[in-house]
Coordinates of N, CA and C and ligand atoms in Angstrom, one line a residue:
X1 N 126.4 143.4 131.0 CA 125.6 143.7 132.2 C 124.1 143.6 132.0
X2 N 123.3 143.8 133.0 CA 121.9 143.7 132.8 C 121.2 145.1 132.9
X3 N 120.0 145.2 132.3 CA 119.3 146.5 132.3 C 118.0 146.3 132.9
X4 N 117.8 146.9 134.0 CA 116.5 146.6 134.8 C 115.3 147.2 134.0
X5 N 115.5 148.2 133.1 CA 114.4 148.8 132.4 C 114.0 148.0 131.2
X6 N 114.9 147.0 130.8 CA 114.6 146.2 129.6 C 113.4 145.3 129.8
X7 N 112.6 145.1 128.7 CA 111.4 144.2 128.8 C 111.9 142.8 129.0
X8 N 113.2 142.5 128.7 CA 113.6 141.1 128.8 C 113.7 140.7 130.3
X9 N 113.2 139.5 130.6 CA 113.2 139.1 132.0 C 114.6 139.1 132.6
X10 N 114.7 139.4 133.9 CA 116.0 139.5 134.5 C 116.8 138.2 134.5
X11 N 116.1 137.0 134.7 CA 116.8 135.8 134.7 C 117.5 135.5 133.4
X12 N 116.8 136.0 132.3 CA 117.3 135.7 131.0 C 118.5 136.6 130.7
X13 N 118.4 137.9 131.2 CA 119.6 138.8 131.0 C 120.8 138.3 131.8
X14 N 120.5 137.7 133.0 CA 121.7 137.2 133.8 C 122.3 136.0 133.0
X15 N 121.4 135.1 132.5 CA 121.9 134.0 131.8 C 122.8 134.4 130.6
X16 N 122.4 135.4 129.9 CA 123.2 135.9 128.7 C 124.5 136.5 129.2
X17 N 124.4 137.2 130.3 CA 125.6 137.9 130.9 C 126.6 136.8 131.3
X18 N 126.1 135.7 131.9 CA 127.1 134.7 132.4 C 127.6 134.0 131.1
X19 N 126.8 133.8 130.1 CA 127.3 133.1 128.9 C 128.4 134.0 128.2
X20 N 128.3 135.3 128.3 CA 129.3 136.2 127.7 C 130.6 136.0 128.5
X21 N 130.5 135.9 129.8 CA 131.6 135.8 130.7 C 132.3 134.4 130.5
X22 N 131.5 133.4 130.1 CA 132.1 132.1 129.8 C 132.8 132.2 128.5
X23 N 132.2 132.9 127.5 CA 132.8 133.0 126.2 C 134.1 133.7 126.2
X24 N 134.2 134.8 127.0 CA 135.5 135.5 127.0 C 136.4 135.1 128.1
X25 N 136.1 133.9 128.7 CA 137.0 133.3 129.7 C 137.1 134.0 131.0
X26 N 136.2 135.0 131.2 CA 136.2 135.6 132.6 C 135.9 134.5 133.6
X27 N 134.9 133.6 133.2 CA 134.7 132.4 133.9 C 135.2 131.3 133.0
X28 N 136.4 130.7 133.3 CA 137.0 129.7 132.5 C 136.6 128.3 132.8
X29 N 136.8 127.4 131.9 CA 136.4 126.0 132.1 C 136.9 125.5 133.4
X30 N 136.1 124.9 134.2 CA 136.5 124.3 135.5 C 136.4 125.3 136.7
X31 N 136.3 126.6 136.4 CA 136.2 127.6 137.4 C 134.8 127.4 138.2
X32 N 134.9 127.8 139.5 CA 133.6 127.8 140.2 C 133.0 129.2 140.0
X33 N 131.7 129.3 139.8 CA 131.2 130.7 139.6 C 130.8 131.2 140.9
X34 N 130.6 132.5 141.1 CA 130.2 133.1 142.4 C 128.9 132.4 142.9
X35 N 128.8 132.5 144.2 CA 127.6 131.9 144.9 C 126.3 132.6 144.5
X36 N 125.2 132.0 144.8 CA 123.9 132.6 144.5 C 123.8 134.0 145.2
X37 N 124.3 134.0 146.4 CA 124.2 135.2 147.2 C 125.0 136.3 146.6
X38 N 126.3 136.0 146.1 CA 127.1 137.0 145.5 C 126.5 137.5 144.2
X39 N 126.0 136.5 143.4 CA 125.4 136.9 142.1 C 124.1 137.8 142.4
X40 N 123.3 137.4 143.4 CA 122.1 138.3 143.6 C 122.5 139.7 144.0
X41 N 123.7 139.8 144.7 CA 124.2 141.1 145.1 C 124.7 141.9 143.8
X42 N 125.5 141.1 143.0 CA 126.1 141.7 141.8 C 125.0 142.3 140.9
X43 N 124.0 141.4 140.7 CA 122.9 141.8 139.7 C 121.8 142.6 140.4
X44 N 121.8 142.7 141.7 CA 120.8 143.4 142.5 C 119.4 142.8 142.2
X45 N 119.3 141.5 142.3 CA 118.0 140.7 142.1 C 117.9 139.7 143.2
X46 N 116.7 139.1 143.3 CA 116.5 138.1 144.3 C 117.3 136.8 144.0
X47 N 117.5 136.0 145.0 CA 118.3 134.7 144.8 C 117.4 133.8 143.9
X48 N 116.1 133.9 144.0 CA 115.2 133.1 143.2 C 115.5 133.3 141.7
X49 N 115.7 134.6 141.4 CA 116.0 135.0 140.0 C 117.3 134.4 139.5
X50 N 118.3 134.6 140.4 CA 119.6 134.0 140.1 C 119.5 132.5 139.9
X51 N 118.8 131.9 140.8 CA 118.7 130.4 140.7 C 118.1 130.0 139.4
X52 N 117.1 130.7 139.0 CA 116.4 130.4 137.7 C 117.4 130.5 136.5
X53 N 118.2 131.5 136.5 CA 119.2 131.7 135.5 C 120.3 130.6 135.5
X54 N 120.7 130.3 136.7 CA 121.8 129.2 136.9 C 121.2 127.9 136.5
X55 N 120.0 127.6 137.0 CA 119.3 126.3 136.6 C 119.3 126.1 135.1
X56 N 118.9 127.2 134.4 CA 118.8 127.1 132.9 C 120.2 126.8 132.3
X57 N 121.2 127.5 132.9 CA 122.5 127.3 132.3 C 123.0 125.8 132.6
X58 N 122.6 125.3 133.8 CA 123.0 123.9 134.1 C 122.3 123.0 133.1
X59 N 121.0 123.2 132.9 CA 120.2 122.4 132.0 C 120.7 122.4 130.6
X60 N 121.2 123.6 130.2 CA 121.7 123.7 128.8 C 123.2 123.2 128.7
X61 N 123.8 122.9 129.9 CA 125.1 122.3 129.8 C 126.3 123.3 129.9
X62 N 126.0 124.6 130.1 CA 127.1 125.5 130.3 C 127.7 125.4 131.6
X63 N 127.0 125.0 132.6 CA 127.5 124.9 134.0 C 127.1 123.6 134.5
X64 N 127.9 123.1 135.5 CA 127.4 121.9 136.2 C 127.6 122.1 137.7
X65 N 126.8 121.4 138.5 CA 126.9 121.5 140.0 C 127.6 120.3 140.6
X66 N 128.3 120.6 141.7 CA 128.9 119.5 142.5 C 128.4 119.7 143.9
X67 N 127.8 118.7 144.4 CA 127.2 118.8 145.7 C 128.2 119.3 146.8
X68 N 127.8 120.3 147.5 CA 128.6 120.8 148.6 C 129.9 121.6 148.1
X69 N 130.1 121.7 146.8 CA 131.3 122.4 146.3 C 131.0 123.6 145.5
X70 N 129.8 123.6 144.8 CA 129.5 124.8 144.1 C 129.1 124.5 142.6
X71 N 129.0 125.6 141.9 CA 128.6 125.5 140.4 C 129.8 125.8 139.6
X72 N 130.1 125.0 138.6 CA 131.3 125.1 137.8 C 131.0 125.3 136.3
X73 N 132.0 125.9 135.7 CA 131.9 126.1 134.2 C 132.3 124.8 133.5
X74 N 131.4 124.3 132.6 CA 131.6 123.1 131.8 C 132.6 123.4 130.7
X75 N 133.1 122.3 130.2 CA 133.9 122.4 129.0 C 133.1 122.9 127.8
X76 N 133.7 123.7 126.9 CA 132.9 124.2 125.8 C 132.5 123.0 124.9
X77 N 131.4 123.2 124.3 CA 130.9 122.1 123.4 C 131.7 122.2 122.1
X78 N 131.9 121.0 121.5 CA 132.5 121.0 120.2 C 131.5 121.4 119.1
X79 N 131.9 122.3 118.3 CA 131.0 122.8 117.2 C 131.2 122.0 116.0
X80 N 130.2 121.3 115.5 CA 130.4 120.4 114.4 C 129.6 121.0 113.2
X81 N 130.2 121.3 112.1 CA 129.5 121.8 110.9 C 128.7 120.6 110.3
X82 N 127.7 121.0 109.6 CA 126.9 119.9 109.0 C 127.0 119.9 107.5
X83 N 128.0 120.7 107.0 CA 128.1 120.8 105.5 C 128.9 119.6 104.9
X84 N 130.2 119.5 105.3 CA 131.1 118.6 104.7 C 130.8 117.2 105.2
X85 N 131.1 116.2 104.3 CA 131.0 114.8 104.8 C 132.3 114.3 105.3
X86 N 132.6 114.7 106.5 CA 133.9 114.4 107.1 C 133.9 113.2 108.0
X87 N 135.0 112.7 108.4 CA 135.0 111.5 109.3 C 135.3 112.1 110.7
X88 N 135.1 111.2 111.7 CA 135.4 111.6 113.1 C 136.8 111.9 113.2
X89 N 137.7 111.1 112.7 CA 139.1 111.3 112.8 C 139.5 112.6 112.2
X90 N 139.0 113.0 111.0 CA 139.3 114.3 110.4 C 138.8 115.4 111.2
X91 N 137.6 115.3 111.8 CA 137.0 116.3 112.6 C 137.9 116.7 113.8
X92 N 138.4 115.6 114.4 CA 139.2 115.8 115.6 C 140.5 116.4 115.3
X93 N 141.1 115.9 114.2 CA 142.4 116.4 113.7 C 142.3 117.9 113.4
X94 N 141.2 118.3 112.8 CA 141.0 119.7 112.4 C 141.0 120.6 113.6
X95 N 140.6 120.1 114.7 CA 140.5 120.8 116.0 C 141.7 120.7 116.8
X96 N 142.7 120.0 116.3 CA 143.9 119.8 117.1 C 143.8 118.8 118.2
X97 N 142.7 118.0 118.1 CA 142.5 116.9 119.2 C 142.9 115.6 118.6
X98 N 143.2 114.6 119.4 CA 143.5 113.3 118.9 C 142.3 112.4 119.0
X99 N 142.0 111.8 117.9 CA 140.9 110.8 117.9 C 141.5 109.4 118.2
X100 N 140.7 108.7 119.0 CA 141.1 107.3 119.2 C 139.7 106.5 119.4
X101 N 139.9 105.2 119.2 CA 138.6 104.4 119.2 C 138.8 103.2 120.2
X102 N 137.7 102.7 120.7 CA 137.7 101.4 121.4 C 136.8 100.5 120.6
X103 N 137.3 99.5 120.0 CA 136.5 98.6 119.2 C 135.8 97.6 120.2
X104 N 134.5 97.7 120.2 CA 133.7 96.9 121.1 C 133.3 95.6 120.4
X105 N 133.0 95.7 119.1 CA 132.7 94.4 118.4 C 132.9 94.6 116.9
X106 N 133.2 93.5 116.3 CA 133.4 93.4 114.9 C 132.9 92.0 114.4
X107 N 131.7 92.1 113.8 CA 131.1 90.8 113.4 C 130.6 90.8 112.0
X108 N 130.6 89.6 111.4 CA 130.0 89.5 110.1 C 128.7 88.8 110.3
X109 N 127.6 89.5 110.0 CA 126.2 89.0 110.3 C 125.3 89.2 109.1
X110 N 124.2 88.5 109.2 CA 123.1 88.7 108.1 C 122.5 90.1 108.4
X111 N 122.3 90.9 107.4 CA 121.9 92.3 107.5 C 120.5 92.3 108.1
X112 N 120.2 93.1 109.2 CA 118.9 93.2 109.7 C 118.1 93.9 108.6
X113 N 116.8 93.6 108.5 CA 116.0 94.1 107.3 C 116.1 95.6 107.0
X114 N 116.0 96.4 108.1 CA 116.0 97.8 107.8 C 117.3 98.3 107.3
X115 N 118.4 97.6 107.8 CA 119.7 98.0 107.3 C 119.9 97.5 105.8
X116 N 119.4 96.3 105.6 CA 119.5 95.8 104.2 C 118.9 96.7 103.2
X117 N 117.7 97.2 103.6 CA 117.0 98.2 102.7 C 117.8 99.4 102.5
X118 N 118.4 100.0 103.6 CA 119.1 101.2 103.4 C 120.4 101.0 102.6
X119 N 121.0 99.8 102.7 CA 122.2 99.5 102.0 C 121.9 99.0 100.6
X120 N 120.6 98.9 100.3 CA 120.1 98.4 99.0 C 120.7 97.0 98.7
X121 N 120.6 96.1 99.8 CA 121.1 94.8 99.7 C 119.9 93.8 99.7
X122 N 120.1 92.6 99.3 CA 119.0 91.6 99.4 C 119.0 91.2 100.9
X123 N 117.9 90.6 101.3 CA 117.8 90.3 102.8 C 118.8 89.3 103.3
X124 N 119.3 88.4 102.4 CA 120.2 87.3 102.8 C 121.6 87.9 102.9
X125 N 121.8 89.1 102.4 CA 123.2 89.6 102.3 C 123.9 89.8 103.7
X126 N 125.2 89.6 103.7 CA 125.9 89.8 104.9 C 126.5 91.2 105.0
X127 N 126.6 91.7 106.3 CA 127.2 93.0 106.5 C 128.3 92.8 107.6
X128 N 129.2 93.7 107.7 CA 130.1 93.8 108.8 C 129.4 94.8 109.8
X129 N 129.3 94.3 111.0 CA 128.7 95.2 112.0 C 129.8 95.6 113.0
X130 N 130.1 96.8 113.1 CA 131.2 97.3 114.0 C 130.6 98.2 115.0
X131 N 131.0 98.0 116.3 CA 130.7 99.0 117.3 C 131.9 99.6 117.9
X132 N 132.0 100.9 117.9 CA 133.2 101.6 118.4 C 132.8 102.7 119.3
X133 N 133.6 102.9 120.4 CA 133.5 104.2 121.2 C 134.5 105.1 120.6
X134 N 134.1 106.3 120.3 CA 135.0 107.3 119.7 C 135.4 108.3 120.7
X135 N 136.7 108.5 120.9 CA 137.3 109.4 121.9 C 138.0 110.6 121.2
X136 N 137.8 111.7 121.9 CA 138.6 112.9 121.5 C 139.5 113.3 122.7
X137 N 140.8 113.3 122.5 CA 141.7 113.5 123.6 C 141.3 112.6 124.8
X138 N 141.0 111.4 124.5 CA 140.7 110.4 125.5 C 139.4 110.6 126.3
X139 N 138.6 111.5 125.8 CA 137.3 111.7 126.4 C 136.2 111.0 125.5
X140 N 135.4 110.2 126.0 CA 134.4 109.6 125.1 C 133.4 110.6 124.6
X141 N 133.2 110.6 123.2 CA 132.3 111.6 122.6 C 131.1 110.9 122.0
X142 N 131.3 109.7 121.5 CA 130.2 109.1 120.7 C 130.4 107.6 120.8
X143 N 129.3 106.9 120.6 CA 129.4 105.4 120.4 C 128.7 105.2 119.1
X144 N 129.3 104.4 118.2 CA 128.8 104.2 116.9 C 128.7 102.8 116.5
X145 N 127.6 102.5 115.8 CA 127.4 101.2 115.2 C 127.4 101.4 113.7
X146 N 128.3 100.7 113.0 CA 128.4 100.9 111.6 C 128.1 99.6 110.9
X147 N 127.3 99.6 109.9 CA 127.0 98.4 109.1 C 127.6 98.6 107.7
X148 N 128.4 97.7 107.2 CA 129.1 97.8 106.0 C 128.9 96.6 105.1
X149 N 128.5 96.8 103.9 CA 128.2 95.6 103.0 C 129.5 94.7 102.8
X150 N 129.4 93.5 103.1 CA 130.5 92.6 103.0 C 131.0 92.5 101.5
X151 N 130.0 92.6 100.6 CA 130.4 92.5 99.2 C 131.3 93.5 98.7
X152 N 131.2 94.7 99.3 CA 132.1 95.8 98.9 C 133.5 95.6 99.6
X153 N 133.5 95.0 100.8 CA 134.8 94.9 101.6 C 134.9 93.5 102.0
X154 N 135.1 92.5 101.1 CA 135.1 91.1 101.5 C 136.3 90.7 102.3
X155 N 137.4 91.5 102.3 CA 138.5 91.1 103.1 C 138.7 91.9 104.3
X156 N 137.7 92.7 104.7 CA 137.9 93.6 105.8 C 138.1 92.8 107.1
X157 N 139.1 93.3 107.9 CA 139.4 92.7 109.2 C 139.2 93.8 110.3
X158 N 139.1 93.3 111.5 CA 138.9 94.2 112.7 C 140.0 95.3 112.7
X159 N 141.3 95.0 112.3 CA 142.4 96.0 112.3 C 142.1 97.1 111.4
X160 N 141.3 96.8 110.3 CA 141.1 97.9 109.3 C 140.2 99.0 109.8
X161 N 139.5 98.7 110.9 CA 138.6 99.8 111.4 C 139.0 100.2 112.8
X162 N 140.2 99.8 113.2 CA 140.7 100.2 114.5 C 141.0 101.7 114.4
X163 N 141.5 102.2 113.3 CA 141.7 103.6 113.1 C 140.5 104.2 112.3
X164 N 140.8 104.9 111.3 CA 139.8 105.6 110.5 C 139.2 104.7 109.4
X165 N 137.9 104.5 109.5 CA 137.2 103.8 108.4 C 137.3 104.4 107.1
X166 N 137.1 105.8 107.1 CA 137.1 106.5 105.8 C 138.5 106.4 105.1
X167 N 139.5 106.4 106.0 CA 140.8 106.3 105.4 C 141.0 104.9 104.8
X168 N 140.4 103.9 105.4 CA 140.5 102.5 104.9 C 139.7 102.5 103.5
X169 N 138.5 103.1 103.5 CA 137.7 103.1 102.3 C 138.5 103.8 101.1
X170 N 139.1 105.0 101.4 CA 139.6 105.8 100.4 C 141.1 105.4 100.0
X171 N 141.9 105.0 101.0 CA 143.3 104.8 100.7 C 143.6 103.3 100.5
X172 N 142.9 102.4 101.2 CA 143.3 101.0 101.2 C 142.5 100.3 100.0
X173 N 141.3 100.6 99.9 CA 140.5 99.9 98.9 C 140.9 100.1 97.4
X174 N 141.0 101.2 96.8 CA 140.4 102.4 97.3 C 139.1 102.7 96.5
X175 N 138.2 103.3 97.3 CA 136.9 103.7 96.7 C 136.8 105.2 96.8
X176 N 135.9 105.8 96.1 CA 135.7 107.3 96.3 C 134.4 107.5 97.0
X177 N 134.5 108.2 98.1 CA 133.3 108.5 98.9 C 132.5 109.6 98.3
X178 N 131.2 109.5 98.2 CA 130.4 110.5 97.5 C 129.6 111.4 98.4
X179 N 128.5 110.9 98.9 CA 127.6 111.8 99.7 C 126.8 110.9 100.7
X180 N 126.1 111.6 101.6 CA 125.3 110.9 102.6 C 124.1 111.7 103.0
X181 N 123.2 110.9 103.5 CA 122.0 111.5 104.1 C 122.1 111.4 105.6
X182 N 121.8 112.4 106.3 CA 122.0 112.4 107.8 C 120.7 112.8 108.5
X183 N 120.4 112.0 109.5 CA 119.2 112.3 110.3 C 119.6 112.5 111.8
X184 N 119.2 113.6 112.4 CA 119.6 113.8 113.8 C 118.3 113.9 114.7
X185 N 118.4 113.2 115.8 CA 117.2 113.1 116.7 C 117.7 113.3 118.1
X186 N 116.9 113.8 119.0 CA 117.2 113.9 120.4 C 116.8 112.7 121.2
X187 N 117.6 112.3 122.2 CA 117.2 111.2 123.0 C 117.9 111.3 124.4
X188 N 117.6 110.3 125.2 CA 118.5 110.2 126.4 C 119.3 109.0 126.4
X189 N 120.4 109.0 127.0 CA 121.3 107.8 126.9 C 120.7 106.6 127.5
X190 N 120.8 105.5 126.8 CA 120.3 104.2 127.4 C 121.5 103.6 128.2
X191 N 121.2 102.5 128.9 CA 122.2 102.0 129.9 C 123.6 101.8 129.3
X192 N 123.6 101.2 128.0 CA 124.9 101.0 127.4 C 125.6 102.3 127.1
X193 N 124.8 103.2 126.6 CA 125.4 104.6 126.2 C 125.9 105.3 127.5
X194 N 125.2 105.1 128.6 CA 125.6 105.7 129.8 C 127.0 105.2 130.2
X195 N 127.1 103.9 130.0 CA 128.4 103.2 130.4 C 129.5 103.7 129.5
X196 N 129.3 103.6 128.2 CA 130.3 103.9 127.2 C 130.7 105.3 127.1
X197 N 129.7 106.2 127.3 CA 130.0 107.6 127.2 C 130.3 108.3 128.6
X198 N 130.3 107.4 129.6 CA 130.5 107.9 131.0 C 129.7 109.1 131.3
X199 N 128.4 109.0 131.1 CA 127.4 110.1 131.4 C 126.4 109.5 132.4
X200 N 125.8 110.4 133.1 CA 124.8 109.9 134.2 C 123.4 109.7 133.5
X201 N 122.6 109.1 134.4 CA 121.2 108.7 133.9 C 120.5 110.0 133.4
X202 N 119.7 109.9 132.5 CA 118.9 111.0 131.9 C 119.7 112.0 131.1
X203 N 121.0 111.7 130.9 CA 121.8 112.6 130.1 C 121.3 112.6 128.6
X204 N 121.3 113.8 128.0 CA 120.8 113.9 126.6 C 121.9 113.4 125.7
X205 N 121.5 112.8 124.6 CA 122.4 112.4 123.5 C 121.7 112.8 122.2
X206 N 122.6 113.0 121.2 CA 122.1 113.3 119.9 C 122.3 112.0 119.1
X207 N 121.2 111.4 118.6 CA 121.3 110.2 117.8 C 121.4 110.6 116.3
X208 N 122.4 110.2 115.7 CA 122.7 110.6 114.3 C 122.7 109.3 113.5
X209 N 122.0 109.3 112.4 CA 122.1 108.2 111.5 C 122.6 108.7 110.1
X210 N 123.7 108.1 109.7 CA 124.3 108.5 108.4 C 124.2 107.4 107.4
X211 N 123.6 107.6 106.2 CA 123.5 106.6 105.2 C 124.4 107.2 104.1
X212 N 125.5 106.5 103.8 CA 126.5 107.0 102.9 C 126.7 106.2 101.6
X213 N 127.0 106.9 100.6 CA 127.2 106.3 99.2 C 128.6 106.6 98.7
X214 N 129.1 105.7 97.9 CA 130.3 106.0 97.1 C 129.9 107.0 96.0
X215 N 130.9 107.5 95.4 CA 130.7 108.4 94.3 C 129.8 107.8 93.2
X216 N 129.9 106.5 93.0 CA 129.1 105.9 91.9 C 127.7 105.5 92.4
X217 N 127.4 106.0 93.6 CA 126.0 105.8 94.1 C 125.8 104.6 94.9
X218 N 126.8 103.7 95.0 CA 126.6 102.5 95.8 C 126.6 102.8 97.3
X219 N 125.6 102.4 98.1 CA 125.6 102.6 99.5 C 126.8 101.8 100.2
X220 N 127.6 102.4 101.0 CA 128.7 101.7 101.6 C 128.7 101.7 103.1
X221 N 127.8 102.5 103.8 CA 127.7 102.4 105.2 C 126.3 102.9 105.7
X222 N 125.8 102.3 106.8 CA 124.8 102.9 107.6 C 125.4 103.0 109.0
X223 N 125.4 104.2 109.5 CA 126.0 104.4 110.8 C 125.0 105.0 111.8
X224 N 124.9 104.3 112.9 CA 124.0 104.9 114.0 C 124.9 105.3 115.1
X225 N 124.9 106.6 115.4 CA 125.8 107.2 116.4 C 125.0 107.8 117.5
X226 N 125.5 107.8 118.7 CA 125.0 108.5 119.8 C 126.1 109.4 120.3
X227 N 125.9 110.7 120.1 CA 126.8 111.7 120.5 C 126.4 112.4 121.8
X228 N 127.4 112.7 122.7 CA 127.1 113.3 123.9 C 126.6 114.8 123.7
X229 N 125.4 115.0 124.1 CA 124.8 116.4 123.9 C 125.4 117.4 124.7
X230 N 126.1 117.0 125.8 CA 126.8 118.0 126.6 C 128.1 118.4 126.0
X231 N 128.6 117.7 125.0 CA 129.9 118.0 124.5 C 129.8 118.5 123.0
X232 N 128.6 118.3 122.4 CA 128.5 118.6 121.0 C 127.4 119.5 120.6
X233 N 127.6 120.4 119.6 CA 126.5 121.0 119.0 C 126.7 121.1 117.5
X234 N 125.7 121.0 116.8 CA 125.8 120.9 115.3 C 125.3 122.2 114.7
X235 N 126.1 122.6 113.7 CA 125.9 124.0 113.2 C 125.7 123.9 111.6
X236 N 124.7 124.6 111.1 CA 124.6 124.6 109.6 C 124.4 126.0 109.1
X237 N 124.9 126.3 108.0 CA 124.6 127.6 107.3 C 123.4 127.4 106.4
X238 N 122.4 128.2 106.5 CA 121.2 128.0 105.7 C 121.0 129.3 104.8
X239 N 120.4 129.1 103.7 CA 120.1 130.2 102.7 C 118.7 130.2 102.4
X240 N 118.1 131.4 102.3 CA 116.7 131.5 101.9 C 116.7 131.5 100.3
X241 N 116.0 130.5 99.9 CA 116.0 130.4 98.4 C 114.7 130.9 97.8
Ligands
16G1 C1 131.6 110.0 111.6 C2 130.4 109.7 110.8 C3 130.3 108.2 110.5 C4 131.5 107.7 109.8 C5 132.7 108.1 110.7 C6 134.0 107.7 110.0 C7 128.9 111.3 111.9 C8 127.6 111.6 112.5 N1 129.2 110.1 111.6 O1 131.6 109.5 112.9 O2 129.2 108.0 109.7 O3 131.5 106.3 109.6 O4 132.8 109.5 110.9 O5 135.0 108.1 110.9 O6 129.6 112.3 111.6 P1 136.5 107.4 110.8 O7 137.0 107.5 109.4 O8 137.3 108.3 111.8 O9 136.4 106.0 111.3

């Protein structure tokens, strides 16, 4: 509940209270939340204050509005740990969801300069460039462009990356995957991402670049992914050293 004597602003307390109700399923995914008028009566505040709280929750992706119908509870975001170097397929399996992919392109091309540098290849070297939409339970979550050195996987075919690439690397080749560097940036979906991720204009996406190495230190992929920010949040444990 909210405390009128608290120094915390009322809109903020209402926001937190609604978040708790979403967390404990009092407001379940897909439910319509009470109207502004009802909420202003419940919390005994002005409609302006309620609107501010609800607007913030809409902007943060906890709620969404539908014209003429009301304000609804969004699906909970997928919480993705940043510790282990897992694959998309493994991440989904661990959550009891089914991963699937739509292969948009599979091409053998000359490595773009920035990619060649990250893969520690000479400029004339060829890479396999793969673009995939990644789905969780048939909902698009991310669109990924993967660059793979052809020298490491000279026989790679489109079918090999139809499923899990990491499985192909570890079981089929087999190589041992070692470690990666990952960079996360905020952005808004471009036209292609809007189409592939089925999100509207100005939707937030998380751009992630992963540069991965085999256990022996050889770079084996550079992956540029755009994850839906309304469906994903990334979590890490940190220690004060
Ligand atoms: C994840 C990785 C990506 C990797 C892929 C392999 C991030 C940000 N990216 O999507 O770098 O290539 O998993 O998944 O986590 P797969 O084995 O299911 O194809």
